[in-house]
Amino acid sequence: MTSFGGIHSNKSFRRKMAPLKFKNPPPEAQYILISFPDPSILLITLNRPKNLNCISTQMHYGLDAIYQWLDVEPSLRCAILTGTGRAFCAGADLKEWNLSHQPNAAPKRPLPPSGFGGLSRRQGKKPVICAVNGICFGGGCEMVINSDITIADESATFGLPEVKIGVVALAGALTRLVRTAGRQRAMEMALTGRTVHARELERWGLVNKVVKDGACVDEAVRIARLIAKNSPDSVTVTREGVKMGWEGIGAEEGTRILAEQWYPRMDKGENMKEGIRAFVEKRDPIWTPSKL
């Protein structure tokens, strides 16, 4: 595995790999490791284990920069987000928040437009998989709710405990949670602030798959490889179609937008032609970086 910003210790990805070449170098960010299980897969690891991977203001903007880089780097097809230690992410850095609300403190910098951790309100072009390795509370849970796919270790725990400390989940989770889990489950989770286990959220549809402890990143990489084998143009447009339906655009309006705005751009590209040609010739397609 090739790494930047630190060494990733997951032995299952260690293998010889040619040095990676990028159009632009990856951003560097404090307490964030980036590495590459495959040349087309970006693995982002929150690396603040003593603080349960709580995200500071500086980290929000660092993660936002990494996701922006993901979308414009032609060689990358998919990203995975995980954490080190016993937490995926326990939410915001409340010590920083408390200091920012002291008398005469400088105004706190707002979240980037992409939301908590650059993910809770992210639109983007390329899919992000959350590999939840442990505690996932507050803003960490808000990131998961807006991710494309979630894999969780069986001991992982989730929650929106904001009501217990007198705040509110404002990073996008509340309006999105109801679309995935339904009104009653969303109300229960958000109004009680209770801890919810991975198996329960799998039944709710918020977690795609629960795996044995320590295996969530391996499973996320397996799924990312399946995505990366497909046409990057098709993945981008398909994801956009699903996302429009989830965000409340009507079925007909969403279909019209895909047909009139996205499909013509695909049709002009090389990947659609290559996919059909490879199918006819009974060979694997050779995709080119997406220009959408």
Short mmCIF file of N, CA and C in Angstrom, two decimals, residues 2-164:
data_model
loop_
_atom_site.label_atom_id
_atom_site.label_comp_id
_atom_site.label_asym_id
_atom_site.label_seq_id
_atom_site.Cartn_x
_atom_site.Cartn_y
_atom_site.Cartn_z
N THR A 2 0.60 2.17 -0.86
CA THR A 2 1.32 3.43 -0.89
C THR A 2 0.60 4.42 0.01
N SER A 3 1.37 5.15 0.84
CA SER A 3 0.76 6.05 1.82
C SER A 3 1.33 7.44 1.71
N PHE A 4 0.53 8.40 2.09
CA PHE A 4 0.95 9.79 2.22
C PHE A 4 0.50 10.27 3.58
N GLY A 5 1.24 11.21 4.16
CA GLY A 5 0.82 11.81 5.42
C GLY A 5 0.99 10.87 6.60
N GLY A 6 1.70 9.75 6.42
CA GLY A 6 1.87 8.79 7.50
C GLY A 6 1.85 7.39 6.94
N ILE A 7 2.12 6.41 7.78
CA ILE A 7 2.15 5.02 7.35
C ILE A 7 0.88 4.33 7.82
N HIS A 8 0.19 3.70 6.92
CA HIS A 8 -1.01 2.93 7.29
C HIS A 8 -0.56 1.52 7.61
N SER A 9 -1.06 0.97 8.70
CA SER A 9 -0.54 -0.29 9.24
C SER A 9 -1.33 -1.52 8.86
N ASN A 10 -2.37 -1.39 8.05
CA ASN A 10 -3.20 -2.55 7.73
C ASN A 10 -2.42 -3.52 6.85
N LYS A 11 -2.02 -4.66 7.41
CA LYS A 11 -1.14 -5.59 6.71
C LYS A 11 -1.80 -6.23 5.49
N SER A 12 -3.12 -6.28 5.47
CA SER A 12 -3.79 -6.99 4.38
C SER A 12 -3.61 -6.30 3.04
N PHE A 13 -3.12 -5.04 3.03
CA PHE A 13 -2.96 -4.34 1.77
C PHE A 13 -1.49 -4.21 1.37
N ARG A 14 -0.58 -4.78 2.14
CA ARG A 14 0.83 -4.62 1.82
C ARG A 14 1.20 -5.48 0.61
N ARG A 15 1.67 -4.80 -0.42
CA ARG A 15 2.13 -5.51 -1.60
C ARG A 15 2.97 -4.55 -2.42
N LYS A 16 3.72 -5.05 -3.35
CA LYS A 16 4.54 -4.19 -4.19
C LYS A 16 3.65 -3.43 -5.16
N MET A 17 3.89 -2.14 -5.25
CA MET A 17 3.10 -1.31 -6.14
C MET A 17 4.00 -0.23 -6.71
N ALA A 18 3.88 0.02 -8.01
CA ALA A 18 4.66 1.07 -8.63
C ALA A 18 4.29 2.41 -8.01
N PRO A 19 5.23 3.36 -7.95
CA PRO A 19 4.91 4.68 -7.41
C PRO A 19 3.72 5.29 -8.15
N LEU A 20 2.81 5.87 -7.39
CA LEU A 20 1.61 6.44 -7.99
C LEU A 20 1.91 7.82 -8.55
N LYS A 21 1.30 8.09 -9.69
CA LYS A 21 1.47 9.39 -10.34
C LYS A 21 0.11 10.07 -10.40
N PHE A 22 0.06 11.29 -9.89
CA PHE A 22 -1.18 12.03 -9.87
C PHE A 22 -1.05 13.30 -10.68
N LYS A 23 -2.18 13.76 -11.20
CA LYS A 23 -2.21 15.03 -11.93
C LYS A 23 -1.77 16.16 -11.02
N ASN A 24 -2.24 16.13 -9.78
CA ASN A 24 -1.83 17.08 -8.74
C ASN A 24 -1.55 16.29 -7.48
N PRO A 25 -0.59 16.72 -6.66
CA PRO A 25 -0.29 15.97 -5.43
C PRO A 25 -1.46 16.02 -4.46
N PRO A 26 -1.62 14.98 -3.65
CA PRO A 26 -2.72 14.98 -2.67
C PRO A 26 -2.50 16.04 -1.60
N PRO A 27 -3.57 16.64 -1.09
CA PRO A 27 -3.42 17.62 -0.01
C PRO A 27 -2.91 16.96 1.26
N GLU A 28 -2.20 17.70 2.06
CA GLU A 28 -1.80 17.23 3.38
C GLU A 28 -2.71 17.85 4.43
N ALA A 29 -3.09 17.06 5.42
CA ALA A 29 -4.00 17.55 6.45
C ALA A 29 -3.62 16.96 7.79
N GLN A 30 -3.74 17.76 8.83
CA GLN A 30 -3.38 17.33 10.17
C GLN A 30 -4.31 16.22 10.66
N TYR A 31 -3.73 15.19 11.26
CA TYR A 31 -4.46 14.06 11.85
C TYR A 31 -5.23 13.23 10.81
N ILE A 32 -4.83 13.30 9.56
CA ILE A 32 -5.50 12.53 8.51
C ILE A 32 -4.44 11.82 7.69
N LEU A 33 -4.58 10.49 7.59
CA LEU A 33 -3.70 9.69 6.75
C LEU A 33 -4.42 9.37 5.45
N ILE A 34 -3.70 9.44 4.34
CA ILE A 34 -4.28 8.95 3.10
C ILE A 34 -3.34 7.91 2.50
N SER A 35 -3.95 6.87 1.97
CA SER A 35 -3.20 5.75 1.40
C SER A 35 -4.02 5.15 0.28
N PHE A 36 -3.43 4.16 -0.41
CA PHE A 36 -4.05 3.66 -1.63
C PHE A 36 -3.97 2.14 -1.69
N PRO A 37 -5.05 1.44 -1.26
CA PRO A 37 -5.07 -0.02 -1.35
C PRO A 37 -4.90 -0.52 -2.78
N ASP A 38 -5.41 0.23 -3.74
CA ASP A 38 -5.23 0.03 -5.17
C ASP A 38 -4.97 1.39 -5.77
N PRO A 39 -4.37 1.46 -6.95
CA PRO A 39 -4.10 2.77 -7.55
C PRO A 39 -5.35 3.63 -7.76
N SER A 40 -6.53 3.01 -7.87
CA SER A 40 -7.74 3.78 -8.13
C SER A 40 -8.59 4.02 -6.88
N ILE A 41 -8.12 3.56 -5.70
CA ILE A 41 -8.90 3.65 -4.47
C ILE A 41 -8.15 4.48 -3.44
N LEU A 42 -8.82 5.49 -2.91
CA LEU A 42 -8.27 6.36 -1.88
C LEU A 42 -8.81 5.92 -0.52
N LEU A 43 -7.92 5.66 0.42
CA LEU A 43 -8.30 5.31 1.79
C LEU A 43 -7.93 6.48 2.70
N ILE A 44 -8.93 7.07 3.33
CA ILE A 44 -8.75 8.21 4.23
C ILE A 44 -8.93 7.70 5.66
N THR A 45 -7.95 7.92 6.51
CA THR A 45 -8.00 7.42 7.88
C THR A 45 -7.89 8.58 8.86
N LEU A 46 -8.92 8.76 9.67
CA LEU A 46 -8.86 9.75 10.75
C LEU A 46 -7.90 9.22 11.80
N ASN A 47 -6.89 10.02 12.15
CA ASN A 47 -5.80 9.52 12.97
C ASN A 47 -5.58 10.39 14.21
N ARG A 48 -6.61 10.41 15.03
CA ARG A 48 -6.56 11.14 16.29
C ARG A 48 -7.15 10.26 17.38
N PRO A 49 -6.59 9.06 17.56
CA PRO A 49 -7.23 8.05 18.40
C PRO A 49 -7.40 8.45 19.86
N LYS A 50 -6.49 9.24 20.43
CA LYS A 50 -6.61 9.65 21.83
C LYS A 50 -7.83 10.53 22.05
N ASN A 51 -8.27 11.19 20.99
CA ASN A 51 -9.46 12.04 21.05
C ASN A 51 -10.65 11.40 20.34
N LEU A 52 -10.60 10.07 20.18
CA LEU A 52 -11.66 9.31 19.52
C LEU A 52 -11.97 9.86 18.13
N ASN A 53 -10.93 10.37 17.49
CA ASN A 53 -11.02 10.90 16.11
C ASN A 53 -12.05 12.03 15.99
N CYS A 54 -12.23 12.79 17.08
CA CYS A 54 -13.05 13.99 16.99
C CYS A 54 -12.44 14.94 15.97
N ILE A 55 -13.28 15.64 15.25
CA ILE A 55 -12.81 16.46 14.13
C ILE A 55 -12.79 17.93 14.52
N SER A 56 -11.63 18.53 14.37
CA SER A 56 -11.45 19.96 14.65
C SER A 56 -11.78 20.78 13.41
N THR A 57 -11.83 22.09 13.58
CA THR A 57 -12.10 22.97 12.44
C THR A 57 -11.07 22.77 11.34
N GLN A 58 -9.81 22.69 11.71
CA GLN A 58 -8.75 22.50 10.72
C GLN A 58 -8.95 21.18 9.96
N MET A 59 -9.39 20.15 10.66
CA MET A 59 -9.62 18.86 10.00
C MET A 59 -10.80 18.91 9.04
N HIS A 60 -11.86 19.67 9.40
CA HIS A 60 -12.99 19.80 8.47
C HIS A 60 -12.52 20.29 7.11
N TYR A 61 -11.68 21.31 7.13
CA TYR A 61 -11.22 21.89 5.88
C TYR A 61 -10.19 21.01 5.19
N GLY A 62 -9.40 20.27 5.97
CA GLY A 62 -8.48 19.32 5.37
C GLY A 62 -9.21 18.21 4.64
N LEU A 63 -10.26 17.68 5.26
CA LEU A 63 -11.05 16.62 4.62
C LEU A 63 -11.79 17.15 3.40
N ASP A 64 -12.31 18.37 3.49
CA ASP A 64 -12.97 18.97 2.33
C ASP A 64 -12.00 19.06 1.16
N ALA A 65 -10.76 19.46 1.42
CA ALA A 65 -9.75 19.56 0.35
C ALA A 65 -9.44 18.19 -0.25
N ILE A 66 -9.41 17.16 0.60
CA ILE A 66 -9.12 15.81 0.10
C ILE A 66 -10.23 15.31 -0.81
N TYR A 67 -11.49 15.54 -0.42
CA TYR A 67 -12.61 15.10 -1.26
C TYR A 67 -12.67 15.89 -2.58
N GLN A 68 -12.32 17.17 -2.52
CA GLN A 68 -12.26 17.94 -3.76
C GLN A 68 -11.17 17.39 -4.68
N TRP A 69 -10.05 17.01 -4.09
CA TRP A 69 -8.96 16.43 -4.87
C TRP A 69 -9.38 15.08 -5.47
N LEU A 70 -10.10 14.28 -4.69
CA LEU A 70 -10.62 13.00 -5.19
C LEU A 70 -11.41 13.21 -6.48
N ASP A 71 -12.29 14.21 -6.50
CA ASP A 71 -13.18 14.41 -7.63
C ASP A 71 -12.46 14.87 -8.89
N VAL A 72 -11.32 15.53 -8.74
CA VAL A 72 -10.62 16.04 -9.93
C VAL A 72 -9.41 15.19 -10.32
N GLU A 73 -9.04 14.22 -9.48
CA GLU A 73 -7.89 13.37 -9.81
C GLU A 73 -8.35 12.23 -10.72
N PRO A 74 -7.93 12.22 -11.98
CA PRO A 74 -8.46 11.26 -12.96
C PRO A 74 -8.24 9.80 -12.59
N SER A 75 -7.18 9.49 -11.90
CA SER A 75 -6.85 8.08 -11.65
C SER A 75 -7.69 7.46 -10.53
N LEU A 76 -8.36 8.27 -9.74
CA LEU A 76 -9.11 7.75 -8.58
C LEU A 76 -10.57 7.53 -8.93
N ARG A 77 -11.14 6.43 -8.44
CA ARG A 77 -12.53 6.07 -8.74
C ARG A 77 -13.44 6.06 -7.52
N CYS A 78 -12.86 5.88 -6.33
CA CYS A 78 -13.69 5.68 -5.14
C CYS A 78 -12.85 5.98 -3.90
N ALA A 79 -13.50 6.42 -2.83
CA ALA A 79 -12.80 6.66 -1.57
C ALA A 79 -13.44 5.86 -0.44
N ILE A 80 -12.63 5.58 0.58
CA ILE A 80 -13.09 4.92 1.81
C ILE A 80 -12.65 5.79 2.97
N LEU A 81 -13.54 5.96 3.95
CA LEU A 81 -13.22 6.70 5.17
C LEU A 81 -13.31 5.76 6.36
N THR A 82 -12.27 5.78 7.21
CA THR A 82 -12.27 4.97 8.42
C THR A 82 -11.51 5.72 9.51
N GLY A 83 -11.35 5.08 10.67
CA GLY A 83 -10.65 5.71 11.79
C GLY A 83 -9.64 4.76 12.42
N THR A 84 -8.71 5.33 13.18
CA THR A 84 -7.76 4.51 13.93
C THR A 84 -8.25 4.36 15.37
N GLY A 85 -7.82 3.29 16.02
CA GLY A 85 -8.19 3.08 17.41
C GLY A 85 -9.61 2.53 17.55
N ARG A 86 -10.26 2.86 18.67
CA ARG A 86 -11.56 2.28 18.97
C ARG A 86 -12.73 3.12 18.47
N ALA A 87 -12.43 4.19 17.75
CA ALA A 87 -13.50 5.05 17.23
C ALA A 87 -13.35 5.26 15.73
N PHE A 88 -14.49 5.33 15.07
CA PHE A 88 -14.54 5.86 13.70
C PHE A 88 -14.44 7.37 13.79
N CYS A 89 -15.40 7.99 14.46
CA CYS A 89 -15.36 9.42 14.75
C CYS A 89 -16.42 9.70 15.80
N ALA A 90 -16.01 10.28 16.92
CA ALA A 90 -16.95 10.57 18.01
C ALA A 90 -17.57 11.95 17.88
N GLY A 91 -17.40 12.59 16.74
CA GLY A 91 -18.07 13.86 16.49
C GLY A 91 -17.15 15.05 16.51
N ALA A 92 -17.69 16.19 16.91
CA ALA A 92 -16.94 17.45 16.91
C ALA A 92 -15.96 17.51 18.08
N ASP A 93 -14.96 18.34 17.94
CA ASP A 93 -14.01 18.60 19.02
C ASP A 93 -14.68 19.58 19.99
N LEU A 94 -15.31 19.07 21.04
CA LEU A 94 -16.09 19.90 21.95
C LEU A 94 -15.19 20.80 22.82
N LYS A 95 -13.95 20.40 23.03
CA LYS A 95 -13.03 21.28 23.76
C LYS A 95 -12.76 22.54 22.93
N GLU A 96 -12.55 22.35 21.63
CA GLU A 96 -12.37 23.50 20.75
C GLU A 96 -13.63 24.35 20.72
N TRP A 97 -14.80 23.69 20.64
CA TRP A 97 -16.07 24.42 20.62
C TRP A 97 -16.24 25.25 21.89
N ASN A 98 -15.92 24.65 23.04
CA ASN A 98 -16.07 25.35 24.31
C ASN A 98 -15.18 26.58 24.38
N LEU A 99 -13.93 26.45 23.92
CA LEU A 99 -13.01 27.59 23.93
C LEU A 99 -13.51 28.70 23.02
N SER A 100 -14.09 28.31 21.89
CA SER A 100 -14.56 29.32 20.93
C SER A 100 -15.76 30.10 21.44
N HIS A 101 -16.41 29.59 22.49
CA HIS A 101 -17.58 30.27 23.05
C HIS A 101 -17.28 30.97 24.37
N GLN A 102 -16.00 31.11 24.68
CA GLN A 102 -15.63 31.88 25.86
C GLN A 102 -15.71 33.37 25.55
N PRO A 103 -15.88 34.21 26.59
CA PRO A 103 -15.91 35.66 26.37
C PRO A 103 -14.64 36.13 25.65
N ASN A 104 -14.82 37.00 24.67
CA ASN A 104 -13.73 37.61 23.91
C ASN A 104 -13.00 36.63 22.98
N ALA A 105 -13.55 35.42 22.81
CA ALA A 105 -12.92 34.46 21.89
C ALA A 105 -13.16 34.91 20.45
N ALA A 106 -12.23 34.58 19.58
CA ALA A 106 -12.38 34.89 18.16
C ALA A 106 -13.53 34.08 17.58
N PRO A 107 -14.25 34.64 16.62
CA PRO A 107 -15.38 33.89 16.03
C PRO A 107 -14.92 32.56 15.45
N LYS A 108 -15.71 31.53 15.68
CA LYS A 108 -15.38 30.19 15.18
C LYS A 108 -15.65 30.11 13.68
N ARG A 109 -14.72 29.53 12.96
CA ARG A 109 -14.87 29.37 11.51
C ARG A 109 -16.01 28.39 11.22
N PRO A 110 -16.92 28.72 10.32
CA PRO A 110 -18.04 27.81 10.04
C PRO A 110 -17.56 26.56 9.30
N LEU A 111 -18.42 25.55 9.23
CA LEU A 111 -18.10 24.36 8.45
C LEU A 111 -18.00 24.72 6.97
N PRO A 112 -17.22 23.95 6.21
CA PRO A 112 -17.21 24.16 4.76
C PRO A 112 -18.58 23.79 4.18
N PRO A 113 -18.89 24.24 2.96
CA PRO A 113 -20.19 23.92 2.35
C PRO A 113 -20.48 22.42 2.29
N SER A 114 -19.44 21.60 2.26
CA SER A 114 -19.62 20.15 2.21
C SER A 114 -19.96 19.55 3.56
N GLY A 115 -19.99 20.38 4.61
CA GLY A 115 -20.47 19.92 5.89
C GLY A 115 -19.41 19.33 6.80
N PHE A 116 -19.90 18.57 7.79
CA PHE A 116 -19.02 17.98 8.81
C PHE A 116 -18.05 17.01 8.15
N GLY A 117 -16.76 17.21 8.44
CA GLY A 117 -15.74 16.33 7.87
C GLY A 117 -15.69 16.36 6.35
N GLY A 118 -16.24 17.42 5.76
CA GLY A 118 -16.26 17.51 4.29
C GLY A 118 -17.17 16.51 3.63
N LEU A 119 -18.03 15.82 4.44
CA LEU A 119 -18.81 14.71 3.90
C LEU A 119 -20.30 14.79 4.19
N SER A 120 -20.71 15.37 5.31
CA SER A 120 -22.12 15.26 5.73
C SER A 120 -23.08 15.98 4.78
N ARG A 121 -22.58 16.93 3.98
CA ARG A 121 -23.42 17.60 2.98
C ARG A 121 -22.76 17.58 1.60
N ARG A 122 -21.78 16.72 1.45
CA ARG A 122 -21.04 16.66 0.19
C ARG A 122 -21.94 16.19 -0.95
N GLN A 123 -21.77 16.83 -2.10
CA GLN A 123 -22.40 16.36 -3.33
C GLN A 123 -21.39 15.49 -4.07
N GLY A 124 -20.39 16.09 -4.67
CA GLY A 124 -19.28 15.35 -5.26
C GLY A 124 -19.67 14.51 -6.46
N LYS A 125 -18.66 13.93 -7.10
CA LYS A 125 -18.86 13.08 -8.27
C LYS A 125 -18.58 11.62 -7.99
N LYS A 126 -17.65 11.34 -7.08
CA LYS A 126 -17.20 9.97 -6.89
C LYS A 126 -17.70 9.41 -5.55
N PRO A 127 -17.98 8.12 -5.51
CA PRO A 127 -18.57 7.53 -4.30
C PRO A 127 -17.60 7.46 -3.13
N VAL A 128 -18.17 7.55 -1.93
CA VAL A 128 -17.41 7.42 -0.69
C VAL A 128 -18.06 6.32 0.15
N ILE A 129 -17.23 5.37 0.60
CA ILE A 129 -17.67 4.28 1.47
C ILE A 129 -17.16 4.56 2.87
N CYS A 130 -18.03 4.47 3.88
CA CYS A 130 -17.59 4.58 5.27
C CYS A 130 -17.34 3.18 5.82
N ALA A 131 -16.15 2.96 6.36
CA ALA A 131 -15.80 1.71 7.03
C ALA A 131 -15.75 2.01 8.52
N VAL A 132 -16.85 1.71 9.21
CA VAL A 132 -17.02 2.14 10.60
C VAL A 132 -16.43 1.10 11.53
N ASN A 133 -15.32 1.45 12.15
CA ASN A 133 -14.55 0.51 12.95
C ASN A 133 -14.84 0.56 14.44
N GLY A 134 -15.73 1.48 14.87
CA GLY A 134 -15.99 1.59 16.30
C GLY A 134 -17.01 2.67 16.59
N ILE A 135 -16.74 3.51 17.58
CA ILE A 135 -17.66 4.56 18.00
C ILE A 135 -17.93 5.53 16.86
N CYS A 136 -19.20 5.81 16.64
CA CYS A 136 -19.60 6.70 15.54
C CYS A 136 -20.75 7.57 16.04
N PHE A 137 -20.40 8.69 16.64
CA PHE A 137 -21.40 9.54 17.29
C PHE A 137 -21.42 10.93 16.67
N GLY A 138 -22.54 11.62 16.82
CA GLY A 138 -22.64 13.01 16.43
C GLY A 138 -22.29 13.23 14.97
N GLY A 139 -21.33 14.12 14.74
CA GLY A 139 -20.91 14.41 13.37
C GLY A 139 -20.38 13.20 12.64
N GLY A 140 -19.78 12.25 13.37
CA GLY A 140 -19.34 11.01 12.72
C GLY A 140 -20.51 10.28 12.11
N CYS A 141 -21.64 10.23 12.84
CA CYS A 141 -22.85 9.60 12.33
C CYS A 141 -23.44 10.41 11.18
N GLU A 142 -23.33 11.73 11.23
CA GLU A 142 -23.82 12.57 10.14
C GLU A 142 -23.05 12.29 8.85
N MET A 143 -21.76 12.03 8.95
CA MET A 143 -20.98 11.67 7.76
C MET A 143 -21.47 10.35 7.17
N VAL A 144 -21.71 9.38 8.03
CA VAL A 144 -22.17 8.07 7.58
C VAL A 144 -23.51 8.18 6.85
N ILE A 145 -24.42 8.98 7.40
CA ILE A 145 -25.76 9.10 6.81
C ILE A 145 -25.71 9.63 5.39
N ASN A 146 -24.72 10.49 5.07
CA ASN A 146 -24.61 11.04 3.71
C ASN A 146 -23.59 10.30 2.85
N SER A 147 -23.01 9.23 3.37
CA SER A 147 -22.07 8.45 2.54
C SER A 147 -22.87 7.61 1.55
N ASP A 148 -22.18 7.01 0.60
CA ASP A 148 -22.86 6.21 -0.43
C ASP A 148 -23.07 4.77 0.02
N ILE A 149 -22.12 4.22 0.75
CA ILE A 149 -22.20 2.84 1.24
C ILE A 149 -21.54 2.82 2.62
N THR A 150 -22.09 2.03 3.54
CA THR A 150 -21.50 1.92 4.88
C THR A 150 -21.30 0.46 5.25
N ILE A 151 -20.07 0.14 5.65
CA ILE A 151 -19.71 -1.18 6.18
C ILE A 151 -19.32 -0.97 7.64
N ALA A 152 -19.79 -1.82 8.54
CA ALA A 152 -19.50 -1.62 9.96
C ALA A 152 -18.98 -2.90 10.61
N ASP A 153 -18.00 -2.75 11.49
CA ASP A 153 -17.62 -3.86 12.37
C ASP A 153 -18.80 -4.17 13.30
N GLU A 154 -18.91 -5.42 13.72
CA GLU A 154 -20.09 -5.82 14.48
C GLU A 154 -20.20 -5.14 15.84
N SER A 155 -19.08 -4.65 16.39
CA SER A 155 -19.15 -3.95 17.68
C SER A 155 -19.30 -2.45 17.52
N ALA A 156 -19.40 -1.95 16.29
CA ALA A 156 -19.54 -0.51 16.07
C ALA A 156 -20.85 0.00 16.67
N THR A 157 -20.79 1.21 17.20
CA THR A 157 -21.98 1.83 17.79
C THR A 157 -22.19 3.21 17.17
N PHE A 158 -23.46 3.58 17.04
CA PHE A 158 -23.83 4.82 16.37
C PHE A 158 -24.76 5.63 17.28
N GLY A 159 -24.79 6.92 17.06
CA GLY A 159 -25.72 7.74 17.82
C GLY A 159 -25.68 9.20 17.43
N LEU A 160 -26.80 9.87 17.68
CA LEU A 160 -26.90 11.33 17.54
C LEU A 160 -27.22 11.88 18.93
N PRO A 161 -26.19 12.01 19.78
CA PRO A 161 -26.44 12.38 21.18
C PRO A 161 -26.55 13.88 21.43
N GLU A 162 -26.69 14.67 20.38
CA GLU A 162 -26.70 16.12 20.54
C GLU A 162 -27.72 16.61 21.55
N VAL A 163 -28.92 15.99 21.55
CA VAL A 163 -29.96 16.45 22.48
C VAL A 163 -29.55 16.28 23.95
N LYS A 164 -28.63 15.39 24.22
CA LYS A 164 -28.20 15.14 25.60
C LYS A 164 -27.28 16.25 26.13
#
